[in-house]
Amino acid sequence: MGTAGIVLAAGDGSRLGGRAKALLPHRGRPLLHTVVEALLEGGCDDVIVVVGAFGDEVAAACPTGATAVYNPDWTVGMSTSLRCGVDAARAHHRVALTVVDFPGITADLVRHVLDEHRPGTVTLPVFGDHPGHPVVFDIADALGAAADATGDEGARSFLARNRERVRRLDCTGLADPGDVDTSEDLRRLT
């Protein structure tokens, strides 16, 4: 199969007062819908949403084209969600990995990153000097990144160890790269 989008949405939103980021209102619907829609319209064949805290509510909010996968170890950190998502995507050739608290994601951004991805590399969108999402991995690299990840770290250590294969792709202007971590960041949802 082609490309799976993976949305990491298992956290408890502790820095946001214990709210499910996936369910935050964005343009009249849950933020999760914005992220899933961008992935599907940008070229992903399927979208896997990794849920944990608020698992039932987030799974129920998954739009058409998205499948919820429950991470029973979500309290350990992002590494376990990465493993769950990548494991569920094993049948695909590549994955586009993103976080759910990315209201600025667009189909144009996803399409650009997927179009520019080259087998044997990891495509990392950058906005100015800042790395962002979605990161595109061949499935073998995604499995390697998931196996290496520990605690609340996702693919960061894998990317650092494989720096020579990471293609930094300038995506400035294709999306607002900011995420929603604190109550001050809620302004990004307007």
N, CA and C atoms as an extended XYZ file, in Angstrom:
570
Properties=species:S:1:pos:R:3:atomname:S:1:resname:S:1:resid:I:1 pbc="F F F"
N         0.843       -1.191        0.000 N   MET     1
C         0.000        0.000        0.000 CA  MET     1
C         0.878        1.240        0.000 C   MET     1
N         0.272        2.361       -0.177 N   GLY     2
C         0.982        3.623       -0.328 CA  GLY     2
C         1.409        4.274        0.965 C   GLY     2
N         0.791        5.395        1.273 N   THR     3
C         1.214        6.232        2.397 CA  THR     3
C         0.166        6.257        3.500 C   THR     3
N         0.622        6.054        4.718 N   ALA     4
C        -0.241        6.201        5.891 CA  ALA     4
C         0.119        7.495        6.607 C   ALA     4
N        -0.875        8.276        6.933 N   GLY     5
C        -0.668        9.392        7.839 CA  GLY     5
C        -0.800        8.867        9.255 C   GLY     5
N         0.082        9.291       10.137 N   ILE     6
C        -0.009        8.915       11.548 CA  ILE     6
C        -0.154       10.194       12.354 C   ILE     6
N        -1.211       10.257       13.153 N   VAL     7
C        -1.471       11.417       14.007 CA  VAL     7
C        -1.282       10.978       15.455 C   VAL     7
N        -0.329       11.589       16.132 N   LEU     8
C        -0.097       11.294       17.545 CA  LEU     8
C        -1.058       12.156       18.366 C   LEU     8
N        -2.032       11.495       19.004 N   ALA     9
C        -3.098       12.210       19.717 CA  ALA     9
C        -3.421       11.542       21.047 C   ALA     9
N        -2.410       10.962       21.693 N   ALA    10
C        -2.660       10.180       22.906 CA  ALA    10
C        -2.444       10.948       24.205 C   ALA    10
N        -1.855       12.130       24.145 N   GLY    11
C        -1.506       12.852       25.359 CA  GLY    11
C        -2.700       13.351       26.154 C   GLY    11
N        -2.418       13.721       27.399 N   ASP    12
C        -3.487       14.175       28.289 CA  ASP    12
C        -3.633       15.695       28.339 C   ASP    12
N        -2.862       16.408       27.528 N   GLY    13
C        -2.986       17.861       27.488 CA  GLY    13
C        -2.699       18.520       28.816 C   GLY    13
N        -1.758       17.969       29.575 N   SER    14
C        -1.496       18.474       30.930 CA  SER    14
C        -1.084       19.941       30.940 C   SER    14
N        -0.302       20.386       29.956 N   ARG    15
C         0.108       21.795       29.914 CA  ARG    15
C        -1.032       22.698       29.469 C   ARG    15
N        -2.114       22.066       29.027 N   LEU    16
C        -3.285       22.811       28.574 CA  LEU    16
C        -4.440       22.640       29.548 C   LEU    16
N        -4.105       22.251       30.772 N   GLY    17
C        -5.126       22.094       31.797 CA  GLY    17
C        -5.887       20.784       31.715 C   GLY    17
N        -5.289       19.777       31.091 N   GLY    18
C        -5.924       18.466       31.022 CA  GLY    18
C        -7.048       18.368       30.012 C   GLY    18
N        -6.864       18.985       28.867 N   ARG    19
C        -7.870       18.942       27.797 CA  ARG    19
C        -7.350       18.122       26.625 C   ARG    19
N        -8.223       17.412       25.971 N   ALA    20
C        -7.850       16.639       24.789 CA  ALA    20
C        -7.613       17.597       23.624 C   ALA    20
N        -6.370       17.685       23.181 N   LYS    21
C        -6.053       18.603       22.085 CA  LYS    21
C        -6.815       18.242       20.818 C   LYS    21
N        -7.004       16.963       20.581 N   ALA    22
C        -7.703       16.511       19.376 CA  ALA    22
C        -9.121       17.055       19.307 C   ALA    22
N        -9.718       17.329       20.465 N   LEU    23
C       -11.114       17.760       20.509 CA  LEU    23
C       -11.278       19.269       20.620 C   LEU    23
N       -10.170       20.006       20.660 N   LEU    24
C       -10.279       21.468       20.728 CA  LEU    24
C       -11.024       21.975       19.498 C   LEU    24
N       -11.896       22.950       19.682 N   PRO    25
C       -12.635       23.460       18.530 CA  PRO    25
C       -11.726       24.235       17.575 C   PRO    25
N       -11.835       23.920       16.295 N   HIS    26
C       -11.051       24.602       15.263 CA  HIS    26
C       -11.916       24.729       14.016 C   HIS    26
N       -12.261       25.961       13.673 N   ARG    27
C       -13.093       26.226       12.496 CA  ARG    27
C       -14.408       25.452       12.544 C   ARG    27
N       -14.997       25.406       13.737 N   GLY    28
C       -16.311       24.813       13.900 CA  GLY    28
C       -16.358       23.303       14.002 C   GLY    28
N       -15.217       22.676       14.212 N   ARG    29
C       -15.166       21.220       14.349 CA  ARG    29
C       -13.940       20.861       15.186 C   ARG    29
N       -13.790       19.604       15.571 N   PRO    30
C       -12.611       19.236       16.361 CA  PRO    30
C       -11.316       19.424       15.565 C   PRO    30
N       -10.270       19.848       16.240 N   LEU    31
C        -8.955       20.040       15.616 CA  LEU    31
C        -8.510       18.779       14.883 C   LEU    31
N        -8.821       17.622       15.418 N   LEU    32
C        -8.466       16.360       14.779 CA  LEU    32
C        -8.936       16.306       13.331 C   LEU    32
N       -10.109       16.847       13.050 N   HIS    33
C       -10.647       16.821       11.686 CA  HIS    33
C        -9.764       17.616       10.733 C   HIS    33
N        -9.267       18.759       11.173 N   THR    34
C        -8.380       19.577       10.341 CA  THR    34
C        -7.139       18.795        9.962 C   THR    34
N        -6.543       18.113       10.938 N   VAL    35
C        -5.303       17.374       10.707 CA  VAL    35
C        -5.548       16.180        9.785 C   VAL    35
N        -6.581       15.412       10.056 N   VAL    36
C        -6.891       14.238        9.229 CA  VAL    36
C        -7.210       14.663        7.802 C   VAL    36
N        -8.014       15.690        7.650 N   GLU    37
C        -8.391       16.159        6.319 CA  GLU    37
C        -7.162       16.595        5.520 C   GLU    37
N        -6.245       17.319        6.152 N   ALA    38
C        -5.025       17.761        5.460 CA  ALA    38
C        -4.205       16.561        4.998 C   ALA    38
N        -4.084       15.546        5.840 N   LEU    39
C        -3.320       14.354        5.466 CA  LEU    39
C        -3.968       13.629        4.289 C   LEU    39
N        -5.284       13.430        4.350 N   LEU    40
C        -5.980       12.718        3.274 CA  LEU    40
C        -5.971       13.516        1.972 C   LEU    40
N        -6.291       14.792        2.060 N   GLU    41
C        -6.321       15.616        0.849 CA  GLU    41
C        -4.918       15.846        0.299 C   GLU    41
N        -3.906       15.740        1.158 N   GLY    42
C        -2.528       15.929        0.729 CA  GLY    42
C        -1.892       14.692        0.127 C   GLY    42
N        -2.592       13.549        0.165 N   GLY    43
C        -2.062       12.374       -0.515 CA  GLY    43
C        -1.909       11.118        0.306 C   GLY    43
N        -2.265       11.137        1.568 N   CYS    44
C        -2.199        9.905        2.362 CA  CYS    44
C        -3.380        9.010        1.995 C   CYS    44
N        -3.117        7.724        1.917 N   ASP    45
C        -4.168        6.762        1.578 CA  ASP    45
C        -5.038        6.417        2.781 C   ASP    45
N        -4.430        6.405        3.955 N   ASP    46
C        -5.122        6.104        5.208 CA  ASP    46
C        -4.536        7.009        6.281 C   ASP    46
N        -5.298        7.196        7.343 N   VAL    47
C        -4.789        7.939        8.496 CA  VAL    47
C        -5.037        7.119        9.752 C   VAL    47
N        -3.987        6.965       10.528 N   ILE    48
C        -4.040        6.253       11.806 CA  ILE    48
C        -3.911        7.300       12.901 C   ILE    48
N        -4.885        7.321       13.799 N   VAL    49
C        -4.877        8.268       14.918 CA  VAL    49
C        -4.571        7.474       16.182 C   VAL    49
N        -3.450        7.770       16.819 N   VAL    50
C        -3.067        7.069       18.041 CA  VAL    50
C        -3.688        7.804       19.221 C   VAL    50
N        -4.551        7.091       19.964 N   VAL    51
C        -5.262        7.685       21.093 CA  VAL    51
C        -4.804        7.041       22.389 C   VAL    51
N        -5.000        7.745       23.485 N   GLY    52
C        -4.630        7.233       24.804 CA  GLY    52
C        -5.527        7.866       25.843 C   GLY    52
N        -5.073        8.981       26.434 N   ALA    53
C        -5.944        9.754       27.317 CA  ALA    53
C        -7.145       10.198       26.483 C   ALA    53
N        -8.299       10.214       27.065 N   PHE    54
C        -9.523       10.582       26.341 CA  PHE    54
C        -9.744        9.667       25.128 C   PHE    54
N        -9.241        8.437       25.217 N   GLY    55
C        -9.250        7.521       24.074 CA  GLY    55
C       -10.611        7.318       23.446 C   GLY    55
N       -11.632        7.060       24.259 N   ASP    56
C       -12.964        6.805       23.698 CA  ASP    56
C       -13.513        8.039       22.998 C   ASP    56
N       -13.337        9.199       23.626 N   GLU    57
C       -13.863       10.435       23.045 CA  GLU    57
C       -13.154       10.794       21.741 C   GLU    57
N       -11.825       10.651       21.727 N   VAL    58
C       -11.067       10.983       20.520 CA  VAL    58
C       -11.373        9.971       19.418 C   VAL    58
N       -11.446        8.696       19.763 N   ALA    59
C       -11.783        7.673       18.760 CA  ALA    59
C       -13.154        7.949       18.157 C   ALA    59
N       -14.111        8.342       18.995 N   ALA    60
C       -15.460        8.632       18.499 CA  ALA    60
C       -15.475        9.841       17.575 C   ALA    60
N       -14.505       10.741       17.746 N   ALA    61
C       -14.446       11.955       16.932 CA  ALA    61
C       -13.672       11.757       15.629 C   ALA    61
N       -13.099       10.579       15.416 N   CYS    62
C       -12.333       10.336       14.189 CA  CYS    62
C       -13.242       10.455       12.972 C   CYS    62
N       -12.856       11.275       12.010 N   PRO    63
C       -13.679       11.404       10.812 CA  PRO    63
C       -13.472       10.225        9.860 C   PRO    63
N       -14.272       10.165        8.839 N   THR    64
C       -14.148        9.139        7.806 CA  THR    64
C       -12.736        9.180        7.224 C   THR    64
N       -12.156        8.012        7.044 N   GLY    65
C       -10.802        7.927        6.508 CA  GLY    65
C        -9.739        7.780        7.571 C   GLY    65
N       -10.149        7.885        8.831 N   ALA    66
C        -9.203        7.760        9.944 CA  ALA    66
C        -9.585        6.568       10.811 C   ALA    66
N        -8.580        5.872       11.287 N   THR    67
C        -8.765        4.730       12.175 CA  THR    67
C        -8.052        5.009       13.485 C   THR    67
N        -8.757        4.865       14.588 N   ALA    68
C        -8.145        5.066       15.903 CA  ALA    68
C        -7.449        3.782       16.350 C   ALA    68
N        -6.257        3.937       16.906 N   VAL    69
C        -5.497        2.833       17.489 CA  VAL    69
C        -5.185        3.245       18.927 C   VAL    69
N        -5.596        2.417       19.884 N   TYR    70
C        -5.399        2.758       21.291 CA  TYR    70
C        -4.005        2.367       21.767 C   TYR    70
N        -3.328        3.313       22.421 N   ASN    71
C        -2.017        3.085       23.028 CA  ASN    71
C        -2.216        2.906       24.530 C   ASN    71
N        -2.151        1.668       25.030 N   PRO    72
C        -2.376        1.445       26.455 CA  PRO    72
C        -1.249        1.991       27.331 C   PRO    72
N        -0.098        2.275       26.731 N   ASP    73
C         1.063        2.773       27.484 CA  ASP    73
C         1.292        4.263       27.259 C   ASP    73
N         0.261        5.007       26.913 N   TRP    74
C         0.423        6.415       26.566 CA  TRP    74
C         1.074        7.233       27.674 C   TRP    74
N         0.913        6.832       28.937 N   THR    75
C         1.495        7.607       30.037 CA  THR    75
C         3.020        7.569       30.027 C   THR    75
N         3.611        6.568       29.362 N   VAL    76
C         5.073        6.463       29.270 CA  VAL    76
C         5.640        7.579       28.400 C   VAL    76
N         4.868        8.017       27.413 N   GLY    77
C         5.321        9.115       26.568 CA  GLY    77
C         5.125        8.859       25.086 C   GLY    77
N         5.567        9.818       24.299 N   MET    78
C         5.365        9.811       22.864 CA  MET    78
C         5.979        8.590       22.180 C   MET    78
N         7.039        8.039       22.745 N   SER    79
C         7.690        6.882       22.120 CA  SER    79
C         6.718        5.723       21.932 C   SER    79
N         5.863        5.490       22.907 N   THR    80
C         4.924        4.368       22.810 CA  THR    80
C         3.852        4.641       21.768 C   THR    80
N         3.462        5.903       21.627 N   SER    81
C         2.483        6.254       20.595 CA  SER    81
C         3.089        6.112       19.208 C   SER    81
N         4.344        6.490       19.075 N   LEU    82
C         5.035        6.311       17.803 CA  LEU    82
C         5.052        4.831       17.429 C   LEU    82
N         5.388        3.977       18.394 N   ARG    83
C         5.415        2.532       18.133 CA  ARG    83
C         4.038        2.012       17.717 C   ARG    83
N         2.996        2.423       18.427 N   CYS    84
C         1.635        1.973       18.085 CA  CYS    84
C         1.251        2.405       16.668 C   CYS    84
N         1.519        3.650       16.349 N   GLY    85
C         1.148        4.164       15.032 CA  GLY    85
C         1.901        3.489       13.905 C   GLY    85
N         3.199        3.344       14.082 N   VAL    86
C         4.012        2.723       13.031 CA  VAL    86
C         3.648        1.248       12.888 C   VAL    86
N         3.408        0.580       14.005 N   ASP    87
C         3.015       -0.825       13.934 CA  ASP    87
C         1.718       -0.982       13.134 C   ASP    87
N         0.778       -0.079       13.333 N   ALA    88
C        -0.492       -0.129       12.609 CA  ALA    88
C        -0.323        0.214       11.124 C   ALA    88
N         0.799        0.848       10.765 N   ALA    89
C         1.045        1.276        9.387 CA  ALA    89
C         1.960        0.325        8.622 C   ALA    89
N         2.297       -0.804        9.201 N   ARG    90
C         3.275       -1.729        8.599 CA  ARG    90
C         2.989       -2.108        7.154 C   ARG    90
N         1.743       -2.133        6.748 N   ALA    91
C         1.398       -2.549        5.388 CA  ALA    91
C         1.673       -1.467        4.345 C   ALA    91
N         2.024       -0.268        4.788 N   HIS    92
C         2.268        0.850        3.880 CA  HIS    92
C         3.753        0.952        3.528 C   HIS    92
N         4.041        1.633        2.434 N   HIS    93
C         5.428        1.828        2.012 CA  HIS    93
C         6.108        2.969        2.764 C   HIS    93
N         5.304        3.955        3.160 N   ARG    94
C         5.862        5.111        3.867 CA  ARG    94
C         4.803        5.693        4.778 C   ARG    94
N         5.273        6.533        5.711 N   VAL    95
C         4.359        7.198        6.634 CA  VAL    95
C         4.665        8.686        6.685 C   VAL    95
N         3.615        9.458        6.942 N   ALA    96
C         3.722       10.893        7.186 CA  ALA    96
C         3.288       11.098        8.631 C   ALA    96
N         4.231       11.415        9.478 N   LEU    97
C         4.017       11.495       10.923 CA  LEU    97
C         3.789       12.938       11.351 C   LEU    97
N         2.707       13.144       12.114 N   THR    98
C         2.439       14.476       12.633 CA  THR    98
C         1.810       14.381       14.018 C   THR    98
N         1.717       15.516       14.649 N   VAL    99
C         1.073       15.633       15.954 CA  VAL    99
C        -0.315       16.238       15.744 C   VAL    99
N        -1.211       16.006       16.694 N   VAL   100
C        -2.583       16.485       16.533 CA  VAL   100
C        -2.714       17.979       16.810 C   VAL   100
N        -1.769       18.547       17.545 N   ASP   101
C        -1.912       19.963       17.926 CA  ASP   101
C        -1.227       20.893       16.924 C   ASP   101
N        -1.514       20.681       15.652 N   PHE   102
C        -0.914       21.429       14.551 CA  PHE   102
C        -2.031       22.014       13.687 C   PHE   102
N        -2.698       23.083       14.189 N   PRO   103
C        -3.841       23.637       13.462 CA  PRO   103
C        -3.469       24.251       12.119 C   PRO   103
N        -2.203       24.584       11.912 N   GLY   104
C        -1.787       25.215       10.664 CA  GLY   104
C        -1.526       24.246        9.533 C   GLY   104
N        -1.620       22.950        9.774 N   ILE   105
C        -1.346       21.963        8.726 CA  ILE   105
C        -2.303       22.161        7.553 C   ILE   105
N        -1.777       22.002        6.349 N   THR   106
C        -2.599       22.156        5.143 CA  THR   106
C        -2.343       20.984        4.200 C   THR   106
N        -3.298       20.744        3.323 N   ALA   107
C        -3.117       19.710        2.297 CA  ALA   107
C        -1.944       20.065        1.396 C   ALA   107
N        -1.745       21.355        1.107 N   ASP   108
C        -0.613       21.767        0.265 CA  ASP   108
C         0.718       21.409        0.904 C   ASP   108
N         0.825       21.600        2.207 N   LEU   109
C         2.049       21.232        2.915 CA  LEU   109
C         2.279       19.728        2.813 C   LEU   109
N         1.260       18.950        3.113 N   VAL   110
C         1.388       17.486        3.078 CA  VAL   110
C         1.765       17.031        1.673 C   VAL   110
N         1.085       17.546        0.674 N   ARG   111
C         1.354       17.180       -0.722 CA  ARG   111
C         2.801       17.500       -1.087 C   ARG   111
N         3.275       18.670       -0.700 N   HIS   112
C         4.643       19.094       -1.016 CA  HIS   112
C         5.667       18.155       -0.377 C   HIS   112
N         5.463       17.835        0.890 N   VAL   113
C         6.414       16.963        1.585 CA  VAL   113
C         6.400       15.561        0.977 C   VAL   113
N         5.221       15.044        0.664 N   LEU   114
C         5.130       13.720        0.044 CA  LEU   114
C         5.749       13.722       -1.353 C   LEU   114
N         5.485       14.758       -2.133 N   ASP   115
C         6.036       14.839       -3.490 CA  ASP   115
C         7.557       14.933       -3.487 C   ASP   115
N         8.112       15.589       -2.499 N   GLU   116
C         9.557       15.800       -2.439 CA  GLU   116
C        10.314       14.669       -1.744 C   GLU   116
N         9.583       13.766       -1.122 N   HIS   117
C        10.242       12.648       -0.433 CA  HIS   117
C        10.932       11.732       -1.439 C   HIS   117
N        12.126       11.286       -1.086 N   ARG   118
C        12.881       10.339       -1.910 CA  ARG   118
C        13.145        9.083       -1.096 C   ARG   118
N        12.917        7.900       -1.675 N   PRO   119
C        13.203        6.657       -0.952 CA  PRO   119
C        14.633        6.653       -0.409 C   PRO   119
N        14.780        6.084        0.782 N   GLY   120
C        16.095        6.023        1.417 CA  GLY   120
C        16.441        7.247        2.227 C   GLY   120
N        15.524        8.224        2.256 N   THR   121
C        15.744        9.435        3.045 CA  THR   121
C        14.585        9.607        4.022 C   THR   121
N        14.761       10.556        4.925 N   VAL   122
C        13.670       11.008        5.788 CA  VAL   122
C        13.455       12.468        5.424 C   VAL   122
N        12.229       12.831        5.096 N   THR   123
C        11.935       14.205        4.690 CA  THR   123
C        11.380       14.970        5.883 C   THR   123
N        12.123       16.002        6.277 N   LEU   124
C        11.792       16.807        7.449 CA  LEU   124
C        11.435       18.220        7.011 C   LEU   124
N        10.168       18.602        7.122 N   PRO   125
C         9.825       19.977        6.773 CA  PRO   125
C        10.413       20.948        7.789 C   PRO   125
N        10.934       22.054        7.286 N   VAL   126
C        11.454       23.091        8.170 CA  VAL   126
C        10.784       24.408        7.818 C   VAL   126
N        10.571       25.192        8.844 N   PHE   127
C         9.948       26.502        8.728 CA  PHE   127
C        10.944       27.490        9.291 C   PHE   127
N        11.658       28.176        8.405 N   GLY   128
C        12.796       28.974        8.859 CA  GLY   128
C        13.862       28.000        9.341 C   GLY   128
N        14.266       28.139       10.590 N   ASP   129
C        15.254       27.218       11.168 CA  ASP   129
C        14.615       26.129       12.017 C   ASP   129
N        13.295       26.094       12.070 N   HIS   130
C        12.610       25.195       12.989 CA  HIS   130
C        12.044       23.968       12.273 C   HIS   130
N        12.383       22.771       12.769 N   PRO   131
C        11.800       21.560       12.185 CA  PRO   131
C        10.322       21.468       12.519 C   PRO   131
N         9.581       20.803       11.649 N   GLY   132
C         8.141       20.692       11.868 CA  GLY   132
C         7.592       19.352       11.429 C   GLY   132
N         6.326       19.351       11.057 N   HIS   133
C         5.597       18.157       10.643 CA  HIS   133
C         4.854       18.452        9.346 C   HIS   133
N         4.449       17.407        8.629 N   PRO   134
C         4.651       15.983        8.873 CA  PRO   134
C         6.020       15.515        8.392 C   PRO   134
N         6.624       14.627        9.142 N   VAL   135
C         7.902       14.030        8.766 CA  VAL   135
C         7.584       12.754        7.987 C   VAL   135
N         8.221       12.579        6.841 N   VAL   136
C         7.938       11.425        5.990 CA  VAL   136
C         9.097       10.428        6.076 C   VAL   136
N         8.732        9.184        6.403 N   PHE   137
C         9.679        8.084        6.541 CA  PHE   137
C         9.276        6.950        5.602 C   PHE   137
N        10.252        6.273        4.997 N   ASP   138
C         9.985        4.957        4.429 CA  ASP   138
C         9.616        4.075        5.613 C   ASP   138
N         8.826        3.032        5.386 N   ILE   139
C         8.347        2.230        6.510 CA  ILE   139
C         9.499        1.602        7.298 C   ILE   139
N        10.573        1.186        6.640 N   ALA   140
C        11.702        0.585        7.367 CA  ALA   140
C        12.313        1.593        8.337 C   ALA   140
N        12.448        2.835        7.903 N   ASP   141
C        12.990        3.868        8.797 CA  ASP   141
C        12.008        4.206        9.910 C   ASP   141
N        10.722        4.209        9.597 N   ALA   142
C         9.716        4.469       10.631 CA  ALA   142
C         9.772        3.388       11.705 C   ALA   142
N         9.908        2.136       11.283 N   LEU   143
C        10.030        1.039       12.247 CA  LEU   143
C        11.292        1.191       13.079 C   LEU   143
N        12.388        1.605       12.455 N   GLY   144
C        13.633        1.832       13.184 CA  GLY   144
C        13.513        2.966       14.184 C   GLY   144
N        12.878        4.058       13.765 N   ALA   145
C        12.691        5.200       14.664 CA  ALA   145
C        11.819        4.807       15.845 C   ALA   145
N        10.770        4.037       15.582 N   ALA   146
C         9.869        3.606       16.655 CA  ALA   146
C        10.584        2.674       17.625 C   ALA   146
N        11.410        1.789       17.111 N   ALA   147
C        12.138        0.845       17.970 CA  ALA   147
C        13.148        1.569       18.859 C   ALA   147
N        13.727        2.637       18.345 N   ASP   148
C        14.758        3.377       19.081 CA  ASP   148
C        14.205        4.366       20.097 C   ASP   148
N        12.976        4.812       19.908 N   ALA   149
C        12.413        5.881       20.729 CA  ALA   149
C        12.206        5.425       22.168 C   ALA   149
N        12.450        6.337       23.097 N   THR   150
C        12.240        6.060       24.517 CA  THR   150
C        11.522        7.232       25.174 C   THR   150
N        10.778        6.930       26.219 N   GLY   151
C        10.124        7.970       27.019 CA  GLY   151
C         9.247        8.887       26.200 C   GLY   151
N         9.390       10.173       26.443 N   ASP   152
C         8.546       11.158       25.775 CA  ASP   152
C         9.206       11.717       24.527 C   ASP   152
N        10.138       10.961       23.968 N   GLU   153
C        10.804       11.391       22.749 CA  GLU   153
C        10.254       10.585       21.588 C   GLU   153
N         9.952       11.245       20.521 N   GLY   154
C         9.479       10.546       19.329 CA  GLY   154
C        10.659       10.092       18.494 C   GLY   154
N        10.763       10.622       17.298 N   ALA   155
C        11.798       10.195       16.355 CA  ALA   155
C        13.068       11.029       16.433 C   ALA   155
N        13.141       11.938       17.382 N   ARG   156
C        14.260       12.888       17.438 CA  ARG   156
C        15.632       12.214       17.451 C   ARG   156
N        15.825       11.192       18.267 N   SER   157
C        17.145       10.562       18.343 CA  SER   157
C        17.474        9.822       17.047 C   SER   157
N        16.467        9.207       16.420 N   PHE   158
C        16.686        8.539       15.135 CA  PHE   158
C        17.139        9.567       14.096 C   PHE   158
N        16.480       10.699       14.060 N   LEU   159
C        16.841       11.745       13.104 CA  LEU   159
C        18.262       12.243       13.357 C   LEU   159
N        18.624       12.393       14.613 N   ALA   160
C        19.974       12.861       14.941 CA  ALA   160
C        21.028       11.843       14.517 C   ALA   160
N        20.767       10.570       14.730 N   ARG   161
C        21.740        9.523       14.364 CA  ARG   161
C        21.835        9.294       12.861 C   ARG   161
N        20.807        9.685       12.139 N   ASN   162
C        20.778        9.471       10.692 CA  ASN   162
C        20.770       10.805        9.943 C   ASN   162
N        21.436       11.775       10.518 N   ARG   163
C        21.437       13.148       10.000 CA  ARG   163
C        21.766       13.219        8.498 C   ARG   163
N        22.688       12.348        8.041 N   GLU   164
C        23.114       12.408        6.638 CA  GLU   164
C        21.997       11.998        5.665 C   GLU   164
N        20.983       11.309        6.153 N   ARG   165
C        19.871       10.889        5.292 CA  ARG   165
C        18.628       11.757        5.462 C   ARG   165
N        18.692       12.702        6.379 N   VAL   166
C        17.545       13.588        6.615 CA  VAL   166
C        17.589       14.743        5.618 C   VAL   166
N        16.543       14.849        4.812 N   ARG   167
C        16.417       15.948        3.856 CA  ARG   167
C        15.577       17.036        4.503 C   ARG   167
N        16.192       18.150        4.796 N   ARG   168
C        15.472       19.287        5.358 CA  ARG   168
C        14.822       20.035        4.196 C   ARG   168
N        13.500       20.076        4.211 N   LEU   169
C        12.741       20.660        3.113 CA  LEU   169
C        12.117       21.975        3.573 C   LEU   169
N        12.513       23.065        2.929 N   ASP   170
C        11.976       24.375        3.299 CA  ASP   170
C        10.493       24.437        2.960 C   ASP   170
N         9.675       24.601        3.975 N   CYS   171
C         8.221       24.669        3.804 CA  CYS   171
C         7.669       25.997        4.298 C   CYS   171
N         8.541       26.976        4.439 N   THR   172
C         8.117       28.294        4.888 CA  THR   172
C         7.018       28.812        3.969 C   THR   172
N         5.948       29.277        4.556 N   GLY   173
C         4.836       29.829        3.798 CA  GLY   173
C         3.753       28.825        3.451 C   GLY   173
N         4.020       27.526        3.640 N   LEU   174
C         3.004       26.520        3.328 CA  LEU   174
C         2.089       26.240        4.512 C   LEU   174
N         2.507       26.652        5.706 N   ALA   175
C         1.694       26.426        6.901 CA  ALA   175
C         2.230       27.276        8.037 C   ALA   175
N         1.362       27.571        8.989 N   ASP   176
C         1.799       28.149       10.260 CA  ASP   176
C         2.244       26.962       11.104 C   ASP   176
N         3.553       26.866       11.413 N   PRO   177
C         4.068       25.669       12.073 CA  PRO   177
C         3.788       25.577       13.570 C   PRO   177
N         3.173       26.582       14.162 N   GLY   178
C         2.975       26.583       15.608 CA  GLY   178
C         2.040       25.493       16.092 C   GLY   178
N         2.318       24.995       17.302 N   ASP   179
C         1.455       23.985       17.892 CA  ASP   179
C         0.699       24.572       19.071 C   ASP   179
N        -0.135       23.759       19.687 N   VAL   180
C        -0.969       24.214       20.794 CA  VAL   180
C        -0.573       23.423       22.037 C   VAL   180
N         0.245       24.054       22.885 N   ASP   181
C         0.693       23.396       24.109 CA  ASP   181
C         0.149       24.042       25.376 C   ASP   181
N        -0.040       25.349       25.335 N   THR   182
C        -0.466       26.086       26.524 CA  THR   182
C        -1.720       26.900       26.214 C   THR   182
N        -2.325       27.445       27.260 N   SER   183
C        -3.533       28.251       27.047 CA  SER   183
C        -3.241       29.465       26.160 C   SER   183
N        -2.010       29.980       26.215 N   GLU   184
C        -1.640       31.117       25.347 CA  GLU   184
C        -1.667       30.705       23.875 C   GLU   184
N        -1.397       29.425       23.600 N   ASP   185
C        -1.374       28.926       22.223 CA  ASP   185
C        -2.766       28.729       21.631 C   ASP   185
N        -3.787       28.819       22.454 N   LEU   186
C        -5.152       28.621       21.960 CA  LEU   186
C        -5.521       29.646       20.886 C   LEU   186
N        -4.816       30.756       20.853 N   ARG   187
C        -5.079       31.782       19.840 CA  ARG   187
C        -4.841       31.236       18.435 C   ARG   187
N        -4.026       30.193       18.310 N   ARG   188
C        -3.750       29.586       17.011 CA  ARG   188
C        -4.985       28.902       16.426 C   ARG   188
N        -5.977       28.682       17.232 N   LEU   189
C        -7.170       27.939       16.786 CA  LEU   189
C        -8.209       28.827       16.114 C   LEU   189
N        -7.971       30.107       16.036 N   THR   190
C        -8.971       31.001       15.436 CA  THR   190
C        -8.943       30.941       13.920 C   THR   190
